[in-house]
Amino acid sequence: DIQMTQSPSSLSASVGDRVTITCQASQDISNYLNWYQQKPGKAPKLLIYDASNLETGVPSRFSGSGSGTDFTFTISSLQPEDIATYYCQQYDNLPAYTFGQGTKLEIK
Amino acid sequence: QVQLQESGPGLVKPSDTLSLTCAVSGYSISSSNWWGWIRQPPGKGLEWIGYIYYSGSTYYNPSLKSRVTMSVDTSKNQFSLKLSSVTAVDTAVYYCARKGLGAREHAFDIWGQGTMVTVSS
């Protein structure tokens, strides 16, 4: 099974900060990675697919990069409405999907 | 506007079968998308349960495969989840979701609001 390790597990940052979350796969998964945002009490929302493609309607301050085993999710300028938990999801070993354990983002 | 809505009992007894339905509106379930279930135990992360095509083809999480059954009812534009022999560890918010198309085919691009299911006697 492919394991996904996100870091950090939690993060506190100030409005306007650049925020970076990483997701590491236990083996090469090419660019087969998505990123989701989950606000408290809400369903997850797709932000990034195929590691770096921004979903329609998602603000451009969100971005993703990486391939192979190491991936990065970035918020270029943190906004108050970005407070959420962020999850990566791999789809290399189809048909199974695996989510990372999540990164909880808070405002400092 | 595509909307998904989960429904089903909020309380299930241990050893019983959990049954949930996801009603799809604003979109035909017979389109080229697959339809999935994901769950989230309280305070924990997301776990993929499985997904189904309108034809009835399914893929399940190997860790749950022996207990999971998914079905689709195209006449009602809905799909369903059954999880048998439940225990307390199956207590979670259960989400239904649509898998995307094309480059998004392995992403869940539309989600239901989720429904909390508690397993307790």
Short mmCIF file of C-alpha atoms in Angstrom, two decimals:
data_model
loop_
_atom_site.label_atom_id
_atom_site.label_comp_id
_atom_site.label_asym_id
_atom_site.label_seq_id
_atom_site.Cartn_x
_atom_site.Cartn_y
_atom_site.Cartn_z
CA ASP A 1 0.00 0.00 0.00
CA ILE A 2 1.09 3.55 -0.69
CA GLN A 3 1.35 5.68 2.44
CA MET A 4 0.93 9.42 2.32
CA THR A 5 2.61 11.54 4.98
CA GLN A 6 1.61 15.16 5.34
CA SER A 7 3.58 17.72 7.28
CA PRO A 8 3.14 19.56 9.41
CA SER A 9 0.07 18.07 11.06
CA SER A 10 -0.89 21.53 12.23
CA LEU A 11 0.25 25.01 11.36
CA SER A 12 -0.35 28.49 12.70
CA ALA A 13 0.26 31.48 10.43
CA SER A 14 -0.64 35.14 10.10
CA VAL A 15 -2.84 36.75 7.49
CA GLY A 16 -0.73 37.55 4.47
CA ASP A 17 1.84 34.83 5.19
CA ARG A 18 3.02 32.36 2.60
CA VAL A 19 2.00 28.90 3.78
CA THR A 20 3.47 25.63 2.59
CA ILE A 21 2.25 22.09 3.28
CA THR A 22 4.06 19.00 2.08
CA CYS A 23 2.86 15.54 1.21
CA GLN A 24 5.29 12.68 0.82
CA ALA A 25 4.43 9.37 -0.81
CA SER A 26 6.02 6.10 0.24
CA GLN A 27 6.78 5.38 -3.41
CA ASP A 28 6.85 7.17 -6.76
CA ILE A 29 3.32 8.26 -7.70
CA SER A 30 4.24 10.48 -10.65
CA ASN A 31 1.86 13.48 -10.50
CA TYR A 32 -1.13 11.42 -9.33
CA LEU A 33 -2.05 13.69 -6.45
CA ASN A 34 -4.97 15.92 -5.52
CA TRP A 35 -5.41 18.50 -2.76
CA TYR A 36 -8.62 19.24 -0.84
CA GLN A 37 -9.69 21.90 1.64
CA GLN A 38 -12.09 21.02 4.45
CA LYS A 39 -13.55 23.81 6.53
CA PRO A 40 -14.94 22.92 9.97
CA GLY A 41 -18.23 21.07 9.74
CA LYS A 42 -18.16 21.07 5.94
CA ALA A 43 -17.41 18.59 3.19
CA PRO A 44 -14.01 18.63 1.51
CA LYS A 45 -13.56 20.78 -1.56
CA LEU A 46 -11.27 19.96 -4.46
CA LEU A 47 -8.58 22.63 -4.93
CA ILE A 48 -5.80 21.05 -7.00
CA TYR A 49 -5.78 17.99 -9.27
CA ASP A 50 -2.89 16.22 -11.00
CA ALA A 51 -0.52 17.82 -8.47
CA SER A 52 -0.55 21.29 -9.99
CA ASN A 53 -3.80 22.04 -11.80
CA LEU A 54 -6.07 24.58 -10.15
CA GLU A 55 -9.72 23.57 -10.01
CA THR A 56 -12.12 25.96 -11.71
CA GLY A 57 -13.17 28.81 -9.46
CA VAL A 58 -10.39 28.31 -6.90
CA PRO A 59 -8.42 31.48 -6.09
CA SER A 60 -5.00 31.75 -7.69
CA ARG A 61 -3.28 32.18 -4.32
CA PHE A 62 -3.55 28.39 -4.05
CA SER A 63 -1.01 26.29 -5.95
CA GLY A 64 0.49 22.83 -6.01
CA SER A 65 3.73 21.38 -7.27
CA GLY A 66 5.83 18.25 -7.20
CA SER A 67 6.11 14.82 -8.71
CA GLY A 68 7.45 11.45 -7.74
CA THR A 69 7.35 11.23 -3.96
CA ASP A 70 7.42 14.87 -2.82
CA PHE A 71 4.60 17.35 -3.25
CA THR A 72 3.96 20.87 -2.04
CA PHE A 73 0.76 22.83 -1.53
CA THR A 74 1.15 26.59 -1.18
CA ILE A 75 -1.05 29.51 -0.21
CA SER A 76 0.79 32.59 -1.42
CA SER A 77 -0.96 35.04 0.90
CA LEU A 78 -3.04 33.54 3.71
CA GLN A 79 -6.57 34.89 4.05
CA PRO A 80 -8.88 34.44 7.07
CA GLU A 81 -11.23 32.28 5.02
CA ASP A 82 -8.42 29.79 4.36
CA ILE A 83 -8.68 28.39 7.86
CA ALA A 84 -9.30 24.71 7.25
CA THR A 85 -7.74 21.29 7.20
CA TYR A 86 -5.99 20.37 3.98
CA TYR A 87 -5.68 16.83 2.64
CA CYS A 88 -3.66 15.28 -0.15
CA GLN A 89 -5.01 12.24 -2.00
CA GLN A 90 -3.01 9.87 -4.19
CA TYR A 91 -4.38 7.76 -7.04
CA ASP A 92 -1.32 5.88 -8.28
CA ASN A 93 -2.35 2.38 -7.18
CA LEU A 94 -5.71 2.30 -8.91
CA PRO A 95 -8.45 1.56 -8.26
CA ALA A 96 -7.62 2.44 -4.63
CA TYR A 97 -7.27 5.96 -3.30
CA THR A 98 -5.41 7.07 -0.19
CA PHE A 99 -5.67 10.34 1.68
CA GLY A 100 -2.99 11.95 3.78
CA GLN A 101 -3.72 12.47 7.46
CA GLY A 102 -4.43 16.17 7.01
CA THR A 103 -2.86 19.48 7.98
CA LYS A 104 -4.87 21.79 10.21
CA LEU A 105 -4.23 25.44 9.40
CA GLU A 106 -4.99 28.12 11.97
CA ILE A 107 -4.61 31.86 12.12
CA LYS A 108 -1.94 33.18 14.48
CA GLN B 1 -26.20 23.06 -10.19
CA VAL B 2 -25.13 19.59 -9.22
CA GLN B 3 -26.10 18.59 -5.69
CA LEU B 4 -25.62 15.38 -3.71
CA GLN B 5 -27.60 14.60 -0.57
CA GLU B 6 -26.96 11.70 1.77
CA SER B 7 -29.77 10.14 3.78
CA GLY B 8 -30.16 7.26 6.18
CA PRO B 9 -30.33 6.33 9.86
CA GLY B 10 -28.09 8.31 12.16
CA LEU B 11 -27.87 5.46 14.66
CA VAL B 12 -27.07 1.85 13.88
CA LYS B 13 -26.70 -1.02 16.34
CA PRO B 14 -23.48 -3.04 16.51
CA SER B 15 -23.51 -6.03 14.13
CA ASP B 16 -26.29 -4.48 12.06
CA THR B 17 -26.01 -3.16 8.51
CA LEU B 18 -25.49 0.54 7.84
CA SER B 19 -27.52 1.71 4.83
CA LEU B 20 -27.17 5.12 3.19
CA THR B 21 -28.49 6.65 0.00
CA CYS B 22 -27.11 9.55 -2.02
CA ALA B 23 -29.62 11.46 -4.12
CA VAL B 24 -28.16 13.33 -7.08
CA SER B 25 -29.89 16.40 -8.45
CA GLY B 26 -29.06 18.68 -11.35
CA TYR B 27 -27.07 15.96 -13.11
CA SER B 28 -27.71 12.52 -14.53
CA ILE B 29 -26.18 9.66 -12.60
CA SER B 30 -25.99 7.85 -15.95
CA SER B 31 -23.40 10.30 -17.25
CA SER B 32 -19.79 9.16 -17.59
CA ASN B 33 -18.87 9.84 -13.96
CA TRP B 34 -18.22 7.36 -11.22
CA TRP B 35 -19.85 7.94 -7.83
CA GLY B 36 -18.11 7.37 -4.53
CA TRP B 37 -18.36 7.11 -0.77
CA ILE B 38 -15.81 8.50 1.69
CA ARG B 39 -16.02 8.50 5.47
CA GLN B 40 -14.44 10.48 8.29
CA PRO B 41 -14.42 9.28 11.91
CA PRO B 42 -14.87 12.08 14.44
CA GLY B 43 -11.73 14.21 14.63
CA LYS B 44 -9.89 12.04 12.12
CA GLY B 45 -8.98 12.00 8.45
CA LEU B 46 -10.70 10.85 5.29
CA GLU B 47 -11.04 7.21 4.24
CA TRP B 48 -12.08 6.15 0.77
CA ILE B 49 -14.78 3.44 0.87
CA GLY B 50 -15.40 2.78 -2.81
CA TYR B 51 -17.05 3.96 -6.01
CA ILE B 52 -19.66 2.78 -8.49
CA TYR B 53 -20.56 3.40 -12.14
CA TYR B 54 -24.15 3.68 -13.34
CA SER B 55 -23.78 0.27 -14.98
CA GLY B 56 -23.19 -1.25 -11.55
CA SER B 57 -19.42 -1.73 -11.79
CA THR B 58 -17.75 -1.19 -8.45
CA TYR B 59 -14.40 -0.82 -6.75
CA TYR B 60 -14.05 -1.10 -2.98
CA ASN B 61 -11.38 -0.32 -0.43
CA PRO B 62 -9.69 -3.68 0.22
CA SER B 63 -9.86 -3.09 3.96
CA LEU B 64 -13.67 -2.86 3.79
CA LYS B 65 -14.40 -5.01 0.76
CA SER B 66 -15.83 -7.97 2.64
CA ARG B 67 -18.49 -5.77 4.27
CA VAL B 68 -19.32 -3.21 1.58
CA THR B 69 -21.98 -3.30 -1.10
CA MET B 70 -22.78 -0.39 -3.39
CA SER B 71 -25.68 -0.15 -5.80
CA VAL B 72 -27.19 2.39 -8.16
CA ASP B 73 -30.78 3.21 -9.08
CA THR B 74 -30.79 5.17 -12.31
CA SER B 75 -34.59 5.57 -12.26
CA LYS B 76 -34.30 7.53 -9.00
CA ASN B 77 -30.96 9.11 -9.89
CA GLN B 78 -29.36 7.85 -6.71
CA PHE B 79 -26.80 5.41 -5.43
CA SER B 80 -26.46 3.56 -2.17
CA LEU B 81 -24.01 2.14 0.36
CA LYS B 82 -24.43 -0.85 2.64
CA LEU B 83 -21.85 -1.70 5.28
CA SER B 84 -22.49 -4.89 7.18
CA SER B 85 -21.47 -6.09 10.64
CA VAL B 86 -20.75 -2.60 11.89
CA THR B 87 -18.87 -1.84 15.08
CA ALA B 88 -18.02 1.35 16.92
CA VAL B 89 -15.06 1.95 14.62
CA ASP B 90 -17.52 2.50 11.77
CA THR B 91 -18.86 5.59 13.53
CA ALA B 92 -18.16 8.45 11.13
CA VAL B 93 -19.47 11.15 8.88
CA TYR B 94 -20.24 9.47 5.56
CA TYR B 95 -19.90 11.53 2.39
CA CYS B 96 -21.05 10.72 -1.10
CA ALA B 97 -19.17 12.37 -3.93
CA ARG B 98 -18.87 12.54 -7.69
CA LYS B 99 -15.66 11.62 -9.42
CA GLY B 100 -14.69 14.09 -12.11
CA LEU B 101 -14.11 13.59 -15.80
CA GLY B 102 -11.07 13.85 -18.01
CA ALA B 103 -8.09 15.16 -16.10
CA ARG B 104 -10.20 15.14 -12.93
CA GLU B 105 -11.32 11.54 -13.25
CA HIS B 106 -9.48 10.51 -10.09
CA ALA B 107 -10.64 13.47 -8.03
CA PHE B 108 -13.88 13.92 -6.15
CA ASP B 109 -15.12 17.22 -7.54
CA ILE B 110 -18.61 17.44 -6.01
CA TRP B 111 -19.45 16.31 -2.47
CA GLY B 112 -22.57 15.88 -0.43
CA GLN B 113 -22.80 17.64 2.92
CA GLY B 114 -22.19 14.39 4.78
CA THR B 115 -24.27 12.44 7.27
CA MET B 116 -23.17 11.36 10.73
CA VAL B 117 -23.68 7.70 11.54
CA THR B 118 -23.15 6.47 15.08
CA VAL B 119 -22.81 2.79 15.88
CA SER B 120 -24.10 2.16 19.36
CA SER B 121 -26.53 -0.07 21.19
#
